[in-house]
Amino acid sequence: MTSSGASHSVLDRVARAHLAAESFVAALCYFIAASILIVDVVARNVFATAWLGTTSMAVLASVVAGFLGLSLATSSGSHLRVEAFDALIPSRWSWLAGKLGHAVSAALFLFIAWHAFFFVVESASWGDRVRDLTWPLWIFQTIMPWAFASTALRHLYLIYRPQAVDTQE
């Protein structure tokens, strides 16, 4: 195996592990959200009691899962990609259009991740809290820069391995 083949193998394994980890966390968050809502409905209807903050917990878990979905959609090919280059480049260079689209998308997502990071830092410095729970909000907001940076990395990976969209599902 050449060093290029070895780097493909390592990079592919890292990309698959990254995909598996994000998929697991997203599924776990949806499971947690659904479980919290089921427990809340049973508590209200069967035991005539309610717990403060259950809806907020379910919403937070769903938000985390939803943001991870952005990165997961990119890995499956149902992602947001700048397609402006597709029409500007002759068909014989169509391979370049895809690479340029992924490059511009990666740059945009990195730009958004950068600003999301500072949004989270500012939220932490202001002491923002989750209503009903009084938990620090920034802990849950960290999913924003993570998801945007993760999506940017997936677009960069797809520049290097465009066929990976088919093999990662």
Short mmCIF file of N, CA and C in Angstrom, two decimals:
data_model
loop_
_atom_site.label_atom_id
_atom_site.label_comp_id
_atom_site.label_asym_id
_atom_site.label_seq_id
_atom_site.Cartn_x
_atom_site.Cartn_y
_atom_site.Cartn_z
N MET A 1 0.85 -1.17 0.00
CA MET A 1 0.00 0.00 0.00
C MET A 1 0.90 1.24 0.00
N THR A 2 0.62 2.18 -0.86
CA THR A 2 1.41 3.39 -0.94
C THR A 2 1.06 4.31 0.21
N SER A 3 1.90 5.33 0.38
CA SER A 3 1.60 6.28 1.45
C SER A 3 0.31 7.04 1.16
N SER A 4 0.02 7.25 -0.13
CA SER A 4 -1.24 7.90 -0.51
C SER A 4 -2.42 7.00 -0.14
N GLY A 5 -2.28 5.71 -0.42
CA GLY A 5 -3.33 4.76 -0.06
C GLY A 5 -3.51 4.66 1.45
N ALA A 6 -2.39 4.72 2.17
CA ALA A 6 -2.45 4.67 3.63
C ALA A 6 -3.15 5.91 4.18
N SER A 7 -2.84 7.08 3.59
CA SER A 7 -3.49 8.29 4.08
C SER A 7 -4.98 8.27 3.76
N HIS A 8 -5.32 7.71 2.58
CA HIS A 8 -6.75 7.55 2.28
C HIS A 8 -7.41 6.68 3.34
N SER A 9 -6.76 5.60 3.68
CA SER A 9 -7.33 4.66 4.63
C SER A 9 -7.52 5.32 6.00
N VAL A 10 -6.52 6.02 6.49
CA VAL A 10 -6.60 6.68 7.79
C VAL A 10 -7.66 7.77 7.74
N LEU A 11 -7.64 8.59 6.71
CA LEU A 11 -8.61 9.66 6.58
C LEU A 11 -10.04 9.11 6.48
N ASP A 12 -10.19 8.03 5.72
CA ASP A 12 -11.52 7.41 5.61
C ASP A 12 -11.99 6.85 6.94
N ARG A 13 -11.08 6.25 7.70
CA ARG A 13 -11.46 5.71 9.00
C ARG A 13 -11.85 6.82 9.97
N VAL A 14 -11.11 7.92 9.94
CA VAL A 14 -11.45 9.06 10.79
C VAL A 14 -12.81 9.62 10.40
N ALA A 15 -13.05 9.76 9.09
CA ALA A 15 -14.33 10.29 8.62
C ALA A 15 -15.49 9.37 9.02
N ARG A 16 -15.29 8.06 8.91
CA ARG A 16 -16.34 7.12 9.31
C ARG A 16 -16.59 7.16 10.81
N ALA A 17 -15.51 7.28 11.60
CA ALA A 17 -15.67 7.35 13.05
C ALA A 17 -16.38 8.65 13.46
N HIS A 18 -16.03 9.72 12.79
CA HIS A 18 -16.67 11.02 13.03
C HIS A 18 -18.16 10.92 12.72
N LEU A 19 -18.49 10.32 11.59
CA LEU A 19 -19.87 10.13 11.19
C LEU A 19 -20.62 9.26 12.20
N ALA A 20 -20.00 8.17 12.61
CA ALA A 20 -20.64 7.27 13.57
C ALA A 20 -20.88 7.96 14.91
N ALA A 21 -19.91 8.73 15.37
CA ALA A 21 -20.06 9.42 16.66
C ALA A 21 -21.17 10.45 16.59
N GLU A 22 -21.21 11.26 15.53
CA GLU A 22 -22.26 12.25 15.42
C GLU A 22 -23.63 11.61 15.23
N SER A 23 -23.69 10.52 14.49
CA SER A 23 -24.95 9.81 14.31
C SER A 23 -25.46 9.26 15.64
N PHE A 24 -24.56 8.70 16.42
CA PHE A 24 -24.93 8.15 17.72
C PHE A 24 -25.46 9.25 18.64
N VAL A 25 -24.74 10.37 18.71
CA VAL A 25 -25.16 11.47 19.59
C VAL A 25 -26.50 12.04 19.14
N ALA A 26 -26.69 12.20 17.83
CA ALA A 26 -27.96 12.73 17.32
C ALA A 26 -29.11 11.78 17.67
N ALA A 27 -28.92 10.49 17.43
CA ALA A 27 -29.96 9.51 17.76
C ALA A 27 -30.23 9.48 19.26
N LEU A 28 -29.18 9.55 20.07
CA LEU A 28 -29.34 9.56 21.51
C LEU A 28 -30.13 10.80 21.96
N CYS A 29 -29.84 11.94 21.37
CA CYS A 29 -30.56 13.17 21.72
C CYS A 29 -32.04 13.07 21.37
N TYR A 30 -32.34 12.50 20.19
CA TYR A 30 -33.75 12.33 19.84
C TYR A 30 -34.43 11.32 20.77
N PHE A 31 -33.71 10.27 21.15
CA PHE A 31 -34.25 9.31 22.11
C PHE A 31 -34.54 9.98 23.46
N ILE A 32 -33.60 10.80 23.91
CA ILE A 32 -33.78 11.51 25.18
C ILE A 32 -34.98 12.46 25.09
N ALA A 33 -35.07 13.20 23.99
CA ALA A 33 -36.20 14.13 23.83
C ALA A 33 -37.53 13.39 23.85
N ALA A 34 -37.61 12.29 23.09
CA ALA A 34 -38.85 11.52 23.04
C ALA A 34 -39.18 10.92 24.41
N SER A 35 -38.17 10.41 25.09
CA SER A 35 -38.39 9.81 26.41
C SER A 35 -38.90 10.84 27.41
N ILE A 36 -38.28 12.01 27.39
CA ILE A 36 -38.71 13.08 28.31
C ILE A 36 -40.16 13.46 28.03
N LEU A 37 -40.51 13.60 26.78
CA LEU A 37 -41.89 13.98 26.44
C LEU A 37 -42.89 12.90 26.81
N ILE A 38 -42.53 11.63 26.62
CA ILE A 38 -43.42 10.52 27.00
C ILE A 38 -43.62 10.51 28.51
N VAL A 39 -42.53 10.64 29.26
CA VAL A 39 -42.63 10.67 30.72
C VAL A 39 -43.49 11.86 31.16
N ASP A 40 -43.31 13.00 30.52
CA ASP A 40 -44.09 14.19 30.86
C ASP A 40 -45.58 13.97 30.60
N VAL A 41 -45.91 13.40 29.46
CA VAL A 41 -47.32 13.14 29.12
C VAL A 41 -47.93 12.15 30.10
N VAL A 42 -47.22 11.07 30.42
CA VAL A 42 -47.72 10.08 31.38
C VAL A 42 -47.88 10.73 32.75
N ALA A 43 -46.90 11.52 33.18
CA ALA A 43 -46.99 12.17 34.50
C ALA A 43 -48.20 13.10 34.57
N ARG A 44 -48.46 13.82 33.50
CA ARG A 44 -49.59 14.75 33.50
C ARG A 44 -50.94 14.02 33.45
N ASN A 45 -51.03 13.02 32.59
CA ASN A 45 -52.32 12.38 32.35
C ASN A 45 -52.65 11.25 33.32
N VAL A 46 -51.66 10.56 33.80
CA VAL A 46 -51.91 9.44 34.70
C VAL A 46 -51.79 9.86 36.17
N PHE A 47 -50.77 10.63 36.48
CA PHE A 47 -50.51 10.99 37.87
C PHE A 47 -50.90 12.43 38.20
N ALA A 48 -51.42 13.15 37.23
CA ALA A 48 -51.87 14.54 37.43
C ALA A 48 -50.78 15.42 38.04
N THR A 49 -49.57 15.23 37.57
CA THR A 49 -48.45 16.04 38.05
C THR A 49 -47.59 16.43 36.85
N ALA A 50 -46.83 17.48 37.04
CA ALA A 50 -45.94 17.94 35.98
C ALA A 50 -44.61 18.34 36.59
N TRP A 51 -43.56 18.18 35.83
CA TRP A 51 -42.24 18.58 36.28
C TRP A 51 -41.79 19.79 35.48
N LEU A 52 -41.39 20.79 36.20
CA LEU A 52 -40.93 22.01 35.57
C LEU A 52 -39.65 21.75 34.77
N GLY A 53 -39.63 22.19 33.54
CA GLY A 53 -38.43 22.11 32.72
C GLY A 53 -38.35 20.93 31.77
N THR A 54 -39.33 20.01 31.84
CA THR A 54 -39.24 18.85 30.96
C THR A 54 -39.31 19.25 29.48
N THR A 55 -40.17 20.20 29.17
CA THR A 55 -40.27 20.64 27.78
C THR A 55 -38.96 21.31 27.34
N SER A 56 -38.38 22.10 28.21
CA SER A 56 -37.10 22.75 27.88
C SER A 56 -36.01 21.70 27.64
N MET A 57 -35.98 20.65 28.46
CA MET A 57 -34.99 19.59 28.27
C MET A 57 -35.18 18.90 26.92
N ALA A 58 -36.42 18.62 26.57
CA ALA A 58 -36.70 17.97 25.29
C ALA A 58 -36.32 18.87 24.12
N VAL A 59 -36.59 20.15 24.25
CA VAL A 59 -36.24 21.10 23.19
C VAL A 59 -34.72 21.16 23.03
N LEU A 60 -34.00 21.24 24.13
CA LEU A 60 -32.54 21.29 24.06
C LEU A 60 -31.95 20.04 23.40
N ALA A 61 -32.46 18.89 23.76
CA ALA A 61 -31.98 17.65 23.14
C ALA A 61 -32.29 17.64 21.64
N SER A 62 -33.46 18.12 21.27
CA SER A 62 -33.83 18.18 19.85
C SER A 62 -32.98 19.18 19.08
N VAL A 63 -32.64 20.28 19.71
CA VAL A 63 -31.78 21.28 19.05
C VAL A 63 -30.40 20.70 18.78
N VAL A 64 -29.85 20.00 19.75
CA VAL A 64 -28.54 19.38 19.56
C VAL A 64 -28.61 18.38 18.40
N ALA A 65 -29.62 17.54 18.39
CA ALA A 65 -29.78 16.56 17.32
C ALA A 65 -29.96 17.25 15.97
N GLY A 66 -30.74 18.31 15.94
CA GLY A 66 -30.99 19.04 14.70
C GLY A 66 -29.73 19.66 14.14
N PHE A 67 -28.92 20.27 14.99
CA PHE A 67 -27.67 20.85 14.50
C PHE A 67 -26.73 19.77 13.99
N LEU A 68 -26.68 18.64 14.65
CA LEU A 68 -25.84 17.53 14.15
C LEU A 68 -26.36 17.04 12.81
N GLY A 69 -27.66 17.15 12.58
CA GLY A 69 -28.25 16.75 11.31
C GLY A 69 -27.68 17.50 10.13
N LEU A 70 -27.25 18.74 10.34
CA LEU A 70 -26.63 19.51 9.25
C LEU A 70 -25.37 18.82 8.76
N SER A 71 -24.54 18.43 9.67
CA SER A 71 -23.30 17.73 9.32
C SER A 71 -23.59 16.35 8.74
N LEU A 72 -24.56 15.66 9.32
CA LEU A 72 -24.92 14.32 8.82
C LEU A 72 -25.50 14.39 7.41
N ALA A 73 -26.27 15.43 7.12
CA ALA A 73 -26.82 15.58 5.77
C ALA A 73 -25.71 15.79 4.76
N THR A 74 -24.68 16.50 5.14
CA THR A 74 -23.54 16.71 4.24
C THR A 74 -22.87 15.39 3.91
N SER A 75 -22.74 14.53 4.90
CA SER A 75 -22.06 13.25 4.66
C SER A 75 -22.86 12.32 3.76
N SER A 76 -24.18 12.52 3.70
CA SER A 76 -25.00 11.64 2.87
C SER A 76 -25.32 12.25 1.51
N GLY A 77 -24.82 13.45 1.25
CA GLY A 77 -25.04 14.07 -0.06
C GLY A 77 -26.30 14.90 -0.14
N SER A 78 -27.04 15.00 0.92
CA SER A 78 -28.25 15.83 0.91
C SER A 78 -27.98 17.13 1.66
N HIS A 79 -26.81 17.65 1.43
CA HIS A 79 -26.30 18.81 2.14
C HIS A 79 -26.52 20.11 1.35
N LEU A 80 -26.24 21.20 2.05
CA LEU A 80 -26.23 22.50 1.40
C LEU A 80 -24.87 22.65 0.71
N ARG A 81 -24.89 22.99 -0.56
CA ARG A 81 -23.64 23.18 -1.29
C ARG A 81 -23.87 24.31 -2.27
N VAL A 82 -22.87 25.17 -2.41
CA VAL A 82 -22.96 26.27 -3.36
C VAL A 82 -22.89 25.67 -4.76
N GLU A 83 -23.96 25.86 -5.54
CA GLU A 83 -24.02 25.27 -6.89
C GLU A 83 -23.82 26.31 -7.99
N ALA A 84 -23.42 27.52 -7.63
CA ALA A 84 -23.25 28.58 -8.62
C ALA A 84 -22.18 28.20 -9.65
N PHE A 85 -21.17 27.47 -9.22
CA PHE A 85 -20.08 27.11 -10.14
C PHE A 85 -20.51 26.06 -11.16
N ASP A 86 -21.54 25.30 -10.85
CA ASP A 86 -21.98 24.24 -11.76
C ASP A 86 -22.33 24.77 -13.14
N ALA A 87 -22.99 25.92 -13.20
CA ALA A 87 -23.41 26.49 -14.49
C ALA A 87 -22.30 27.30 -15.15
N LEU A 88 -21.33 27.75 -14.40
CA LEU A 88 -20.27 28.59 -14.94
C LEU A 88 -19.13 27.82 -15.59
N ILE A 89 -19.01 26.56 -15.25
CA ILE A 89 -17.87 25.77 -15.71
C ILE A 89 -18.33 24.79 -16.78
N PRO A 90 -17.58 24.68 -17.89
CA PRO A 90 -17.95 23.74 -18.96
C PRO A 90 -18.05 22.31 -18.43
N SER A 91 -18.87 21.51 -19.09
CA SER A 91 -19.15 20.15 -18.61
C SER A 91 -17.88 19.29 -18.53
N ARG A 92 -16.91 19.54 -19.40
CA ARG A 92 -15.69 18.72 -19.34
C ARG A 92 -14.89 18.97 -18.06
N TRP A 93 -15.19 20.09 -17.39
CA TRP A 93 -14.55 20.40 -16.13
C TRP A 93 -15.54 20.31 -14.97
N SER A 94 -16.55 19.49 -15.11
CA SER A 94 -17.59 19.40 -14.07
C SER A 94 -17.02 18.93 -12.73
N TRP A 95 -15.97 18.13 -12.78
CA TRP A 95 -15.32 17.69 -11.54
C TRP A 95 -14.84 18.89 -10.73
N LEU A 96 -14.43 19.95 -11.46
CA LEU A 96 -13.96 21.15 -10.79
C LEU A 96 -15.10 21.92 -10.14
N ALA A 97 -16.26 21.91 -10.77
CA ALA A 97 -17.43 22.62 -10.22
C ALA A 97 -17.78 22.06 -8.85
N GLY A 98 -17.78 20.74 -8.72
CA GLY A 98 -18.07 20.13 -7.42
C GLY A 98 -17.05 20.50 -6.37
N LYS A 99 -15.79 20.47 -6.74
CA LYS A 99 -14.73 20.82 -5.79
C LYS A 99 -14.82 22.29 -5.38
N LEU A 100 -15.08 23.17 -6.34
CA LEU A 100 -15.23 24.59 -6.00
C LEU A 100 -16.46 24.82 -5.13
N GLY A 101 -17.54 24.13 -5.44
CA GLY A 101 -18.74 24.25 -4.62
C GLY A 101 -18.49 23.82 -3.19
N HIS A 102 -17.78 22.70 -3.01
CA HIS A 102 -17.45 22.24 -1.66
C HIS A 102 -16.49 23.21 -0.97
N ALA A 103 -15.55 23.78 -1.72
CA ALA A 103 -14.60 24.72 -1.13
C ALA A 103 -15.31 25.98 -0.63
N VAL A 104 -16.21 26.52 -1.45
CA VAL A 104 -16.95 27.72 -1.04
C VAL A 104 -17.86 27.39 0.15
N SER A 105 -18.51 26.24 0.10
CA SER A 105 -19.37 25.83 1.22
C SER A 105 -18.55 25.69 2.49
N ALA A 106 -17.38 25.07 2.39
CA ALA A 106 -16.52 24.91 3.58
C ALA A 106 -16.13 26.28 4.13
N ALA A 107 -15.77 27.20 3.26
CA ALA A 107 -15.39 28.54 3.71
C ALA A 107 -16.56 29.23 4.41
N LEU A 108 -17.75 29.11 3.84
CA LEU A 108 -18.93 29.73 4.46
C LEU A 108 -19.23 29.12 5.83
N PHE A 109 -19.15 27.80 5.92
CA PHE A 109 -19.43 27.16 7.21
C PHE A 109 -18.35 27.47 8.25
N LEU A 110 -17.10 27.60 7.82
CA LEU A 110 -16.04 28.00 8.76
C LEU A 110 -16.28 29.43 9.25
N PHE A 111 -16.70 30.30 8.36
CA PHE A 111 -17.02 31.68 8.73
C PHE A 111 -18.15 31.70 9.75
N ILE A 112 -19.19 30.93 9.51
CA ILE A 112 -20.32 30.86 10.44
C ILE A 112 -19.90 30.24 11.76
N ALA A 113 -19.06 29.20 11.71
CA ALA A 113 -18.57 28.55 12.93
C ALA A 113 -17.78 29.54 13.79
N TRP A 114 -16.96 30.35 13.13
CA TRP A 114 -16.16 31.36 13.83
C TRP A 114 -17.07 32.32 14.60
N HIS A 115 -18.10 32.81 13.94
CA HIS A 115 -19.03 33.74 14.59
C HIS A 115 -19.89 33.04 15.63
N ALA A 116 -20.25 31.79 15.39
CA ALA A 116 -21.02 31.04 16.39
C ALA A 116 -20.20 30.83 17.65
N PHE A 117 -18.91 30.60 17.48
CA PHE A 117 -18.02 30.44 18.64
C PHE A 117 -18.07 31.69 19.52
N PHE A 118 -17.95 32.85 18.90
CA PHE A 118 -17.97 34.09 19.68
C PHE A 118 -19.35 34.39 20.25
N PHE A 119 -20.38 33.93 19.59
CA PHE A 119 -21.73 34.04 20.13
C PHE A 119 -21.84 33.25 21.43
N VAL A 120 -21.29 32.04 21.43
CA VAL A 120 -21.33 31.19 22.62
C VAL A 120 -20.50 31.81 23.74
N VAL A 121 -19.33 32.33 23.40
CA VAL A 121 -18.48 32.97 24.40
C VAL A 121 -19.20 34.16 25.03
N GLU A 122 -19.86 34.96 24.20
CA GLU A 122 -20.59 36.11 24.72
C GLU A 122 -21.76 35.68 25.60
N SER A 123 -22.45 34.63 25.19
CA SER A 123 -23.56 34.11 25.98
C SER A 123 -23.07 33.66 27.35
N ALA A 124 -21.91 33.00 27.37
CA ALA A 124 -21.33 32.55 28.65
C ALA A 124 -20.93 33.75 29.51
N SER A 125 -20.35 34.77 28.88
CA SER A 125 -19.91 35.93 29.65
C SER A 125 -21.09 36.72 30.22
N TRP A 126 -22.21 36.69 29.55
CA TRP A 126 -23.41 37.36 30.04
C TRP A 126 -24.13 36.52 31.09
N GLY A 127 -23.77 35.25 31.19
CA GLY A 127 -24.42 34.38 32.17
C GLY A 127 -25.81 33.94 31.76
N ASP A 128 -26.06 33.84 30.44
CA ASP A 128 -27.38 33.40 29.97
C ASP A 128 -27.70 32.01 30.51
N ARG A 129 -28.96 31.82 30.85
CA ARG A 129 -29.41 30.55 31.43
C ARG A 129 -30.61 30.02 30.67
N VAL A 130 -30.81 28.69 30.76
CA VAL A 130 -31.97 28.05 30.17
C VAL A 130 -33.16 28.37 31.08
N ARG A 131 -34.19 28.94 30.47
CA ARG A 131 -35.38 29.28 31.26
C ARG A 131 -35.99 28.01 31.83
N ASP A 132 -36.52 28.06 32.98
CA ASP A 132 -37.15 26.96 33.72
C ASP A 132 -36.13 26.04 34.40
N LEU A 133 -34.92 25.96 33.89
CA LEU A 133 -33.93 25.03 34.44
C LEU A 133 -32.78 25.73 35.13
N THR A 134 -32.53 26.96 34.78
CA THR A 134 -31.41 27.77 35.25
C THR A 134 -30.05 27.16 34.95
N TRP A 135 -29.99 26.28 33.96
CA TRP A 135 -28.72 25.72 33.52
C TRP A 135 -28.02 26.75 32.62
N PRO A 136 -26.69 26.78 32.63
CA PRO A 136 -25.99 27.69 31.71
C PRO A 136 -26.33 27.34 30.26
N LEU A 137 -26.77 28.33 29.52
CA LEU A 137 -27.20 28.11 28.14
C LEU A 137 -26.02 27.81 27.21
N TRP A 138 -24.86 28.38 27.50
CA TRP A 138 -23.72 28.22 26.59
C TRP A 138 -23.33 26.76 26.40
N ILE A 139 -23.58 25.93 27.41
CA ILE A 139 -23.23 24.51 27.30
C ILE A 139 -23.96 23.89 26.10
N PHE A 140 -25.21 24.24 25.93
CA PHE A 140 -26.00 23.69 24.83
C PHE A 140 -25.72 24.42 23.51
N GLN A 141 -25.33 25.68 23.62
CA GLN A 141 -25.03 26.45 22.41
C GLN A 141 -23.73 26.00 21.74
N THR A 142 -22.88 25.29 22.46
CA THR A 142 -21.62 24.84 21.86
C THR A 142 -21.85 23.94 20.66
N ILE A 143 -23.04 23.41 20.52
CA ILE A 143 -23.34 22.58 19.35
C ILE A 143 -23.28 23.40 18.06
N MET A 144 -23.54 24.70 18.16
CA MET A 144 -23.55 25.54 16.95
C MET A 144 -22.17 25.62 16.30
N PRO A 145 -21.13 26.09 17.00
CA PRO A 145 -19.83 26.11 16.32
C PRO A 145 -19.35 24.71 15.95
N TRP A 146 -19.66 23.72 16.79
CA TRP A 146 -19.26 22.34 16.47
C TRP A 146 -19.90 21.90 15.15
N ALA A 147 -21.21 22.07 15.03
CA ALA A 147 -21.91 21.59 13.84
C ALA A 147 -21.45 22.32 12.58
N PHE A 148 -21.26 23.62 12.67
CA PHE A 148 -20.81 24.38 11.50
C PHE A 148 -19.38 24.00 11.12
N ALA A 149 -18.50 23.85 12.11
CA ALA A 149 -17.12 23.44 11.82
C ALA A 149 -17.09 22.01 11.29
N SER A 150 -17.90 21.15 11.84
CA SER A 150 -17.96 19.76 11.38
C SER A 150 -18.45 19.69 9.94
N THR A 151 -19.43 20.50 9.62
CA THR A 151 -19.94 20.54 8.25
C THR A 151 -18.86 21.06 7.30
N ALA A 152 -18.12 22.07 7.73
CA ALA A 152 -17.02 22.58 6.91
C ALA A 152 -15.98 21.49 6.67
N LEU A 153 -15.64 20.74 7.71
CA LEU A 153 -14.66 19.65 7.55
C LEU A 153 -15.18 18.58 6.60
N ARG A 154 -16.45 18.29 6.66
CA ARG A 154 -17.01 17.29 5.73
C ARG A 154 -16.92 17.79 4.29
N HIS A 155 -17.19 19.09 4.09
CA HIS A 155 -17.05 19.64 2.72
C HIS A 155 -15.59 19.56 2.27
N LEU A 156 -14.64 19.84 3.14
CA LEU A 156 -13.23 19.72 2.78
C LEU A 156 -12.88 18.27 2.46
N TYR A 157 -13.40 17.35 3.23
CA TYR A 157 -13.17 15.93 2.97
C TYR A 157 -13.74 15.53 1.61
N LEU A 158 -14.91 16.09 1.27
CA LEU A 158 -15.53 15.75 -0.02
C LEU A 158 -14.79 16.37 -1.20
N ILE A 159 -13.99 17.38 -0.98
CA ILE A 159 -13.11 17.87 -2.04
C ILE A 159 -12.07 16.80 -2.34
N TYR A 160 -11.53 16.24 -1.28
CA TYR A 160 -10.48 15.23 -1.37
C TYR A 160 -11.02 13.88 -1.83
N ARG A 161 -12.19 13.51 -1.34
CA ARG A 161 -12.81 12.21 -1.66
C ARG A 161 -14.28 12.39 -2.04
N PRO A 162 -14.57 12.90 -3.24
CA PRO A 162 -15.98 13.14 -3.60
C PRO A 162 -16.84 11.88 -3.59
N GLN A 163 -16.26 10.73 -3.84
CA GLN A 163 -17.03 9.49 -3.85
C GLN A 163 -17.39 9.06 -2.44
N ALA A 164 -16.87 9.73 -1.42
CA ALA A 164 -17.16 9.35 -0.03
C ALA A 164 -18.62 9.57 0.33
N VAL A 165 -19.33 10.39 -0.41
CA VAL A 165 -20.76 10.60 -0.14
C VAL A 165 -21.49 9.28 -0.25
N ASP A 166 -21.12 8.46 -1.22
CA ASP A 166 -21.79 7.18 -1.43
C ASP A 166 -21.34 6.13 -0.42
N THR A 167 -20.08 6.20 0.02
CA THR A 167 -19.55 5.13 0.87
C THR A 167 -19.80 5.34 2.35
N GLN A 168 -20.19 6.54 2.77
CA GLN A 168 -20.37 6.79 4.20
C GLN A 168 -21.76 6.49 4.68
N GLU A 169 -22.72 6.25 3.82
CA GLU A 169 -24.10 6.05 4.27
C GLU A 169 -24.26 4.74 4.99
#
